[in-house]
Structures are given as C-alpha cells and as structure tokens.
C-alpha cells in the first residue's frame, strides 16, 4: 500500500519545504498539465529536474499532456522514477513504455473516467502501473467518482492475471473517507492532494491514509492474520 501525495495541492512558493512535509510518503506525485490535453497549466521539465535534485522521495510524474510519445521520455531523463502517460494521448503506447523502462523509469498508463480498460488490457505486460482516474483530469480538489470502482476492480483482475508486479493507482478525490472503497476494489497506490497538503500535519495524513488502505485491502480481508 503506497501513498503518493499530489504536490498540486502544496504551496508552490515553497516546493522544497513542502516535499519535506511528506518525506514519509512513498512517492511525490507531480501533475504535469499542458493546457491542451487538459484545460490547465502547471509545470514542466525544468521544474521536475529541480524537484528531482532536492526531493527526499522518488517522483511519480503524471503527464496530462499531448504527444507523450515525444515528451514522456524526457521526464524520465529529468529524474522521475515513475512516468505515467495518458492512453488517450499516446500514439505508440507499447514502444513508449519500453522507452521509459529503458531509461530506468517505471512506465505507467492512465485512463480518464470515460475511457474503458478492455481495449488496452493487452498493453499491461509492458507496463509497471495502471492509473485509474477518479476525477476528470485537470484540477485538484474535485469530488471522488465512486462509479470508477468497477474499473479499478477490472484493472486488479487484469493485473493479477498478468502476474508480475503491476501496480493499480487511483487519483482524484482520494481522502480518508474514499480510500477504503479504492483499497477494497484493489488499488495499491493512492494519490491524494488536498487530503494530504490540506492537513495540518501532512505526514500524519499520509500515515492515516496508508493505514486505512492497508486495513481495507482485499488481501487483508482474505488473510486477516497477515500484516
Ligand atoms: C487531477 C490530478 C490529481 C489531483 C489530485 O488532474 O491528476 O493528481 O491533483 O488532487 P485531489 O486529491 O485534491 O483530488
Ligand atoms: Zn495526478
């Protein structure tokens, strides 16, 4: 069970100290938006490069951008340990994922709420993570879409069938009240922006989310004596 706080909800004037507030998290989730793929603009390569230099934890870059085939590898080169592209924007997703892995990054594929998993399930063996969006990408602080849980369940079944170690990430509106449903459906990496950076002690929010997720994971329900 891993927690990846989204820095979209942090104080952009103090990125280094904000990252230090979440040094107990597994990843720092970095939302890259280009004002084309989504109607919002955030940050790009030079900022990711700078963050990679100072971050106490690895960077999990979520690229909400057009033409990831061209740009995503540069985020791996900039120091992101995980790079997730949107399938709706990718031209050659299989070779893009191979390229990301050859640069030493984990390769992730994200699906918007309206995008079905089935047509892309054959790509899973070449991936390290599948991201099921639980809001429309573009903005933090939106309401969690519980209707995406069936897709999370479908993703969990598909990755279990694949074997290997493919993570199922959820992103959008994840909080202490919604994380249980995500964990029960089979997610194992949880992005949370406002729920973490909006808390007085961000690190405590991270611990609390991780604990809630672990308590509600299907493995824990099936094998209650395991940690
Ligand atoms: C939305 C982003 C999310 C967002 C999560 O497009 O991909 O990562 O920042 O923020 P919260 O947790 O506030 O919904
Ligand atoms: Zn994100």
mmCIF file of C-alpha atoms and ligand atoms in Angstrom:
data_model
loop_
_atom_site.group_PDB
_atom_site.id
_atom_site.type_symbol
_atom_site.label_atom_id
_atom_site.label_comp_id
_atom_site.label_asym_id
_atom_site.label_seq_id
_atom_site.Cartn_x
_atom_site.Cartn_y
_atom_site.Cartn_z
ATOM 1 C CA UNK A 1 0.000 0.000 0.000
ATOM 2 C CA UNK A 2 1.698 3.168 -1.185
ATOM 3 C CA UNK A 3 0.762 6.811 -0.789
ATOM 4 C CA UNK A 4 1.703 9.383 -3.416
ATOM 5 C CA UNK A 5 0.699 12.895 -2.318
ATOM 6 C CA UNK A 6 -0.023 15.243 -5.223
ATOM 7 C CA UNK A 7 2.055 18.403 -4.930
ATOM 8 C CA UNK A 8 -0.583 20.207 -6.989
ATOM 9 C CA UNK A 9 -2.177 20.983 -3.617
ATOM 10 C CA UNK A 10 1.027 22.273 -1.991
ATOM 11 C CA UNK A 11 2.462 25.776 -1.661
ATOM 12 C CA UNK A 12 4.296 26.311 -4.970
ATOM 13 C CA UNK A 13 6.335 29.131 -3.428
ATOM 14 C CA UNK A 14 7.993 26.619 -1.081
ATOM 15 C CA UNK A 15 8.360 23.389 -3.022
ATOM 16 C CA UNK A 16 11.375 22.095 -1.103
ATOM 17 C CA UNK A 17 9.859 22.506 2.354
ATOM 18 C CA UNK A 18 6.542 21.155 1.106
ATOM 19 C CA UNK A 19 8.295 17.975 -0.115
ATOM 20 C CA UNK A 20 9.936 17.665 3.278
ATOM 21 C CA UNK A 21 6.480 17.679 4.887
ATOM 22 C CA UNK A 22 5.729 14.378 3.105
ATOM 23 C CA UNK A 23 9.076 12.615 3.445
ATOM 24 C CA UNK A 24 7.293 9.576 4.938
ATOM 25 C CA UNK A 25 5.290 9.085 1.721
ATOM 26 C CA UNK A 26 6.309 6.531 -0.894
ATOM 27 C CA UNK A 27 6.269 8.947 -3.820
ATOM 28 C CA UNK A 28 5.714 12.600 -4.633
ATOM 29 C CA UNK A 29 3.040 12.810 -7.330
ATOM 30 C CA UNK A 30 3.830 15.565 -9.837
ATOM 31 C CA UNK A 31 0.939 16.648 -12.090
ATOM 32 C CA UNK A 32 2.207 17.973 -15.410
ATOM 33 C CA UNK A 33 -0.524 19.746 -17.415
ATOM 34 C CA UNK A 34 -0.067 21.470 -20.761
ATOM 35 C CA UNK A 35 -3.311 23.451 -21.256
ATOM 36 C CA UNK A 36 -4.041 21.270 -24.326
ATOM 37 C CA UNK A 37 -4.726 17.755 -23.108
ATOM 38 C CA UNK A 38 -6.400 19.317 -20.058
ATOM 39 C CA UNK A 39 -7.624 22.903 -19.597
ATOM 40 C CA UNK A 40 -4.968 23.785 -17.016
ATOM 41 C CA UNK A 41 -1.253 24.550 -16.993
ATOM 42 C CA UNK A 42 1.098 23.552 -14.178
ATOM 43 C CA UNK A 43 4.799 22.858 -14.528
ATOM 44 C CA UNK A 44 7.205 21.185 -16.905
ATOM 45 C CA UNK A 45 10.655 19.699 -17.383
ATOM 46 C CA UNK A 46 12.862 22.330 -15.699
ATOM 47 C CA UNK A 47 10.790 22.193 -12.515
ATOM 48 C CA UNK A 48 10.750 18.381 -12.483
ATOM 49 C CA UNK A 49 14.529 18.387 -12.926
ATOM 50 C CA UNK A 50 14.884 20.750 -9.962
ATOM 51 C CA UNK A 51 12.470 18.705 -7.830
ATOM 52 C CA UNK A 52 14.371 15.503 -8.593
ATOM 53 C CA UNK A 53 17.523 17.138 -7.218
ATOM 54 C CA UNK A 54 16.016 18.049 -3.856
ATOM 55 C CA UNK A 55 13.175 15.586 -3.248
ATOM 56 C CA UNK A 56 13.615 13.225 -0.282
ATOM 57 C CA UNK A 57 11.344 10.672 -2.029
ATOM 58 C CA UNK A 58 11.066 9.490 -5.669
ATOM 59 C CA UNK A 59 8.950 11.425 -8.178
ATOM 60 C CA UNK A 60 5.804 9.925 -9.696
ATOM 61 C CA UNK A 61 5.126 12.099 -12.756
ATOM 62 C CA UNK A 62 1.571 12.111 -14.106
ATOM 63 C CA UNK A 63 1.673 13.612 -17.579
ATOM 64 C CA UNK A 64 -1.620 15.177 -18.656
ATOM 65 C CA UNK A 65 -0.134 16.362 -21.922
ATOM 66 C CA UNK A 66 -0.467 15.903 -25.662
ATOM 67 C CA UNK A 67 2.212 13.986 -27.524
ATOM 68 C CA UNK A 68 3.596 11.930 -24.624
ATOM 69 C CA UNK A 69 5.487 9.817 -27.196
ATOM 70 C CA UNK A 70 7.771 12.787 -27.640
ATOM 71 C CA UNK A 71 7.814 14.301 -24.155
ATOM 72 C CA UNK A 72 7.444 11.482 -21.604
ATOM 73 C CA UNK A 73 10.994 10.060 -22.057
ATOM 74 C CA UNK A 74 12.413 13.478 -21.195
ATOM 75 C CA UNK A 75 10.689 13.307 -17.803
ATOM 76 C CA UNK A 76 12.459 10.006 -17.148
ATOM 77 C CA UNK A 77 15.731 11.659 -18.142
ATOM 78 C CA UNK A 78 14.912 14.587 -15.854
ATOM 79 C CA UNK A 79 14.917 12.199 -12.905
ATOM 80 C CA UNK A 80 11.330 10.969 -12.478
ATOM 81 C CA UNK A 81 11.333 7.395 -11.146
ATOM 82 C CA UNK A 82 7.850 6.715 -12.490
ATOM 83 C CA UNK A 83 6.345 8.301 -15.600
ATOM 84 C CA UNK A 84 2.652 7.905 -16.417
ATOM 85 C CA UNK A 85 1.215 8.923 -19.783
ATOM 86 C CA UNK A 86 -2.448 9.095 -20.814
ATOM 87 C CA UNK A 87 -3.517 6.414 -23.237
ATOM 88 C CA UNK A 88 -5.920 8.917 -24.872
ATOM 89 C CA UNK A 89 -2.905 10.969 -25.984
ATOM 90 C CA UNK A 90 -0.353 8.287 -26.854
ATOM 91 C CA UNK A 91 0.285 7.130 -30.446
ATOM 92 C CA UNK A 92 2.563 4.127 -29.801
ATOM 93 C CA UNK A 93 1.964 3.229 -26.138
ATOM 94 C CA UNK A 94 3.834 -0.095 -26.218
ATOM 95 C CA UNK A 95 7.029 1.393 -27.588
ATOM 96 C CA UNK A 96 6.679 4.453 -25.335
ATOM 97 C CA UNK A 97 6.501 2.169 -22.275
ATOM 98 C CA UNK A 98 9.572 0.254 -23.499
ATOM 99 C CA UNK A 99 11.394 3.505 -23.991
ATOM 100 C CA UNK A 100 10.555 4.703 -20.460
ATOM 101 C CA UNK A 101 11.765 1.449 -18.951
ATOM 102 C CA UNK A 102 14.986 1.557 -20.944
ATOM 103 C CA UNK A 103 15.629 4.965 -19.382
ATOM 104 C CA UNK A 104 15.291 3.407 -15.926
ATOM 105 C CA UNK A 105 11.790 4.658 -15.058
ATOM 106 C CA UNK A 106 8.665 2.715 -14.210
ATOM 107 C CA UNK A 107 6.116 3.063 -17.016
ATOM 108 C CA UNK A 108 2.510 3.933 -16.176
ATOM 109 C CA UNK A 109 -0.619 4.249 -18.318
ATOM 110 C CA UNK A 110 -3.509 6.479 -17.195
ATOM 111 C CA UNK A 111 -7.180 6.228 -18.168
ATOM 112 C CA UNK A 112 -9.647 9.126 -17.959
ATOM 113 C CA UNK A 113 -13.027 8.315 -16.343
ATOM 114 C CA UNK A 114 -14.694 7.886 -19.742
ATOM 115 C CA UNK A 115 -12.009 5.549 -21.133
ATOM 116 C CA UNK A 116 -12.613 1.799 -20.947
ATOM 117 C CA UNK A 117 -9.806 -0.540 -19.913
ATOM 118 C CA UNK A 118 -10.646 -3.551 -22.098
ATOM 119 C CA UNK A 119 -9.272 -2.187 -25.409
ATOM 120 C CA UNK A 120 -5.887 -1.541 -23.740
ATOM 121 C CA UNK A 121 -5.616 -4.580 -21.451
ATOM 122 C CA UNK A 122 -3.138 -6.241 -23.829
ATOM 123 C CA UNK A 123 -0.647 -3.464 -23.055
ATOM 124 C CA UNK A 124 -0.438 -4.418 -19.359
ATOM 125 C CA UNK A 125 2.520 -6.845 -19.571
ATOM 126 C CA UNK A 126 4.674 -3.970 -20.856
ATOM 127 C CA UNK A 127 3.665 -1.639 -18.022
ATOM 128 C CA UNK A 128 4.527 -1.172 -14.349
ATOM 129 C CA UNK A 129 1.401 0.699 -13.311
ATOM 130 C CA UNK A 130 -2.108 1.483 -14.467
ATOM 131 C CA UNK A 131 -3.694 4.714 -13.234
ATOM 132 C CA UNK A 132 -7.479 4.820 -12.980
ATOM 133 C CA UNK A 133 -8.587 8.459 -12.723
ATOM 134 C CA UNK A 134 -11.308 9.059 -10.145
ATOM 135 C CA UNK A 135 -11.920 12.649 -11.323
ATOM 136 C CA UNK A 136 -11.727 14.299 -14.749
ATOM 137 C CA UNK A 137 -8.044 15.216 -15.030
ATOM 138 C CA UNK A 138 -7.194 18.909 -14.861
ATOM 139 C CA UNK A 139 -7.774 20.155 -11.334
ATOM 140 C CA UNK A 140 -7.230 19.186 -7.717
ATOM 141 C CA UNK A 141 -9.951 19.328 -5.094
ATOM 142 C CA UNK A 142 -12.730 17.686 -7.151
ATOM 143 C CA UNK A 143 -15.240 15.122 -5.877
ATOM 144 C CA UNK A 144 -14.343 11.455 -5.988
ATOM 145 C CA UNK A 145 -16.133 9.435 -8.705
ATOM 146 C CA UNK A 146 -17.246 6.236 -6.969
ATOM 147 C CA UNK A 147 -18.507 4.884 -10.304
ATOM 148 C CA UNK A 148 -14.874 4.256 -11.304
ATOM 149 C CA UNK A 149 -14.541 1.467 -8.739
ATOM 150 C CA UNK A 150 -15.754 -1.148 -11.209
ATOM 151 C CA UNK A 151 -12.830 -0.177 -13.465
ATOM 152 C CA UNK A 152 -10.420 -0.463 -10.535
ATOM 153 C CA UNK A 153 -11.779 -3.960 -9.878
ATOM 154 C CA UNK A 154 -11.384 -4.836 -13.559
ATOM 155 C CA UNK A 155 -7.802 -3.489 -13.511
ATOM 156 C CA UNK A 156 -6.981 -5.526 -10.388
ATOM 157 C CA UNK A 157 -8.281 -8.710 -12.034
ATOM 158 C CA UNK A 158 -6.369 -7.994 -15.228
ATOM 159 C CA UNK A 159 -3.046 -7.307 -13.484
ATOM 160 C CA UNK A 160 -3.428 -10.366 -11.256
ATOM 161 C CA UNK A 161 -3.932 -12.442 -14.396
ATOM 162 C CA UNK A 162 -0.780 -10.933 -15.916
ATOM 163 C CA UNK A 163 1.355 -11.901 -12.945
ATOM 164 C CA UNK A 164 4.439 -9.759 -12.443
ATOM 165 C CA UNK A 165 4.281 -6.599 -10.417
ATOM 166 C CA UNK A 166 1.894 -4.105 -11.956
ATOM 167 C CA UNK A 167 0.518 -1.506 -9.568
ATOM 168 C CA UNK A 168 -3.029 -0.110 -9.689
ATOM 169 C CA UNK A 169 -3.098 3.600 -8.860
ATOM 170 C CA UNK A 170 -6.129 5.796 -8.164
ATOM 171 C CA UNK A 171 -6.001 9.580 -8.460
ATOM 172 C CA UNK A 172 -8.600 12.246 -7.688
ATOM 173 C CA UNK A 173 -10.684 12.968 -4.620
ATOM 174 C CA UNK A 174 -8.912 10.303 -2.563
ATOM 175 C CA UNK A 175 -9.289 11.041 1.160
ATOM 176 C CA UNK A 176 -9.846 9.290 4.491
ATOM 177 C CA UNK A 177 -13.492 8.838 3.508
ATOM 178 C CA UNK A 178 -12.950 7.484 -0.024
ATOM 179 C CA UNK A 179 -9.717 5.490 0.261
ATOM 180 C CA UNK A 180 -11.451 2.429 1.716
ATOM 181 C CA UNK A 181 -13.554 1.916 -1.407
ATOM 182 C CA UNK A 182 -10.425 2.204 -3.563
ATOM 183 C CA UNK A 183 -8.497 -0.303 -1.448
ATOM 184 C CA UNK A 184 -11.407 -2.732 -1.397
ATOM 185 C CA UNK A 185 -11.646 -2.528 -5.183
ATOM 186 C CA UNK A 186 -7.968 -3.495 -5.443
ATOM 187 C CA UNK A 187 -5.952 -0.269 -5.750
ATOM 188 C CA UNK A 188 -2.489 -0.328 -4.160
ATOM 189 C CA UNK A 189 -1.112 3.149 -4.921
ATOM 190 C CA UNK A 190 -3.157 6.134 -3.758
ATOM 191 C CA UNK A 191 -2.693 9.718 -4.930
ATOM 192 C CA UNK A 192 -4.060 12.353 -2.573
ATOM 193 C CA UNK A 193 -3.567 16.096 -2.975
ATOM 194 C CA UNK A 194 -5.884 18.180 -0.823
ATOM 195 C CA UNK A 195 -6.336 15.400 1.755
ATOM 196 C CA UNK A 196 -2.596 15.476 2.495
ATOM 197 C CA UNK A 197 -1.469 19.072 1.942
ATOM 198 C CA UNK A 198 -4.687 20.455 3.408
ATOM 199 C CA UNK A 199 -3.981 18.645 6.680
ATOM 200 C CA UNK A 200 -2.206 20.490 9.468
ATOM 201 C CA UNK A 201 0.399 17.726 9.704
ATOM 202 C CA UNK A 202 0.774 16.315 6.205
ATOM 203 C CA UNK A 203 2.909 13.361 7.335
ATOM 204 C CA UNK A 204 0.180 12.235 9.743
ATOM 205 C CA UNK A 205 -2.367 12.352 6.921
ATOM 206 C CA UNK A 206 -0.042 10.122 4.865
ATOM 207 C CA UNK A 207 0.235 7.602 7.721
ATOM 208 C CA UNK A 208 -3.506 7.652 8.299
ATOM 209 C CA UNK A 209 -4.286 7.057 4.615
ATOM 210 C CA UNK A 210 -1.769 4.216 4.407
ATOM 211 C CA UNK A 211 -3.243 2.599 7.487
ATOM 212 C CA UNK A 212 -6.821 2.873 6.183
ATOM 213 C CA UNK A 213 -5.803 1.444 2.818
ATOM 214 C CA UNK A 214 -3.993 -1.497 4.413
ATOM 215 C CA UNK A 215 -6.961 -2.253 6.620
ATOM 216 C CA UNK A 216 -9.284 -2.449 3.641
ATOM 217 C CA UNK A 217 -7.096 -4.231 1.096
ATOM 218 C CA UNK A 218 -8.629 -7.429 -0.310
ATOM 219 C CA UNK A 219 -5.505 -9.406 0.763
ATOM 220 C CA UNK A 220 -6.011 -8.279 4.342
ATOM 221 C CA UNK A 221 -9.700 -9.217 4.241
ATOM 222 C CA UNK A 222 -8.877 -12.660 2.856
ATOM 223 C CA UNK A 223 -5.889 -13.257 5.166
ATOM 224 C CA UNK A 224 -6.662 -11.266 8.328
ATOM 225 C CA UNK A 225 -3.554 -12.574 10.155
ATOM 226 C CA UNK A 226 -1.147 -11.122 7.617
ATOM 227 C CA UNK A 227 0.310 -7.699 8.240
HETATM 228 C C1 LIG B 1 -6.023 15.876 -11.225
HETATM 229 C C2 LIG B 1 -4.671 15.407 -10.748
HETATM 230 C C3 LIG B 1 -4.664 14.890 -9.361
HETATM 231 C C4 LIG B 1 -5.071 15.893 -8.314
HETATM 232 C C5 LIG B 1 -5.427 15.190 -7.050
HETATM 233 O O1 LIG B 1 -5.981 16.110 -12.579
HETATM 234 O O2 LIG B 1 -4.200 14.382 -11.581
HETATM 235 O O3 LIG B 1 -3.390 14.318 -9.058
HETATM 236 O O4 LIG B 1 -4.086 16.835 -8.055
HETATM 237 O O5 LIG B 1 -5.856 16.140 -6.130
HETATM 238 P P1 LIG B 1 -7.015 15.829 -5.087
HETATM 239 O O6 LIG B 1 -6.529 14.739 -4.214
HETATM 240 O O7 LIG B 1 -7.171 17.115 -4.383
HETATM 241 O O8 LIG B 1 -8.236 15.433 -5.873
HETATM 242 ZN ZN1 LIG B 2 -2.414 13.236 -10.905
#
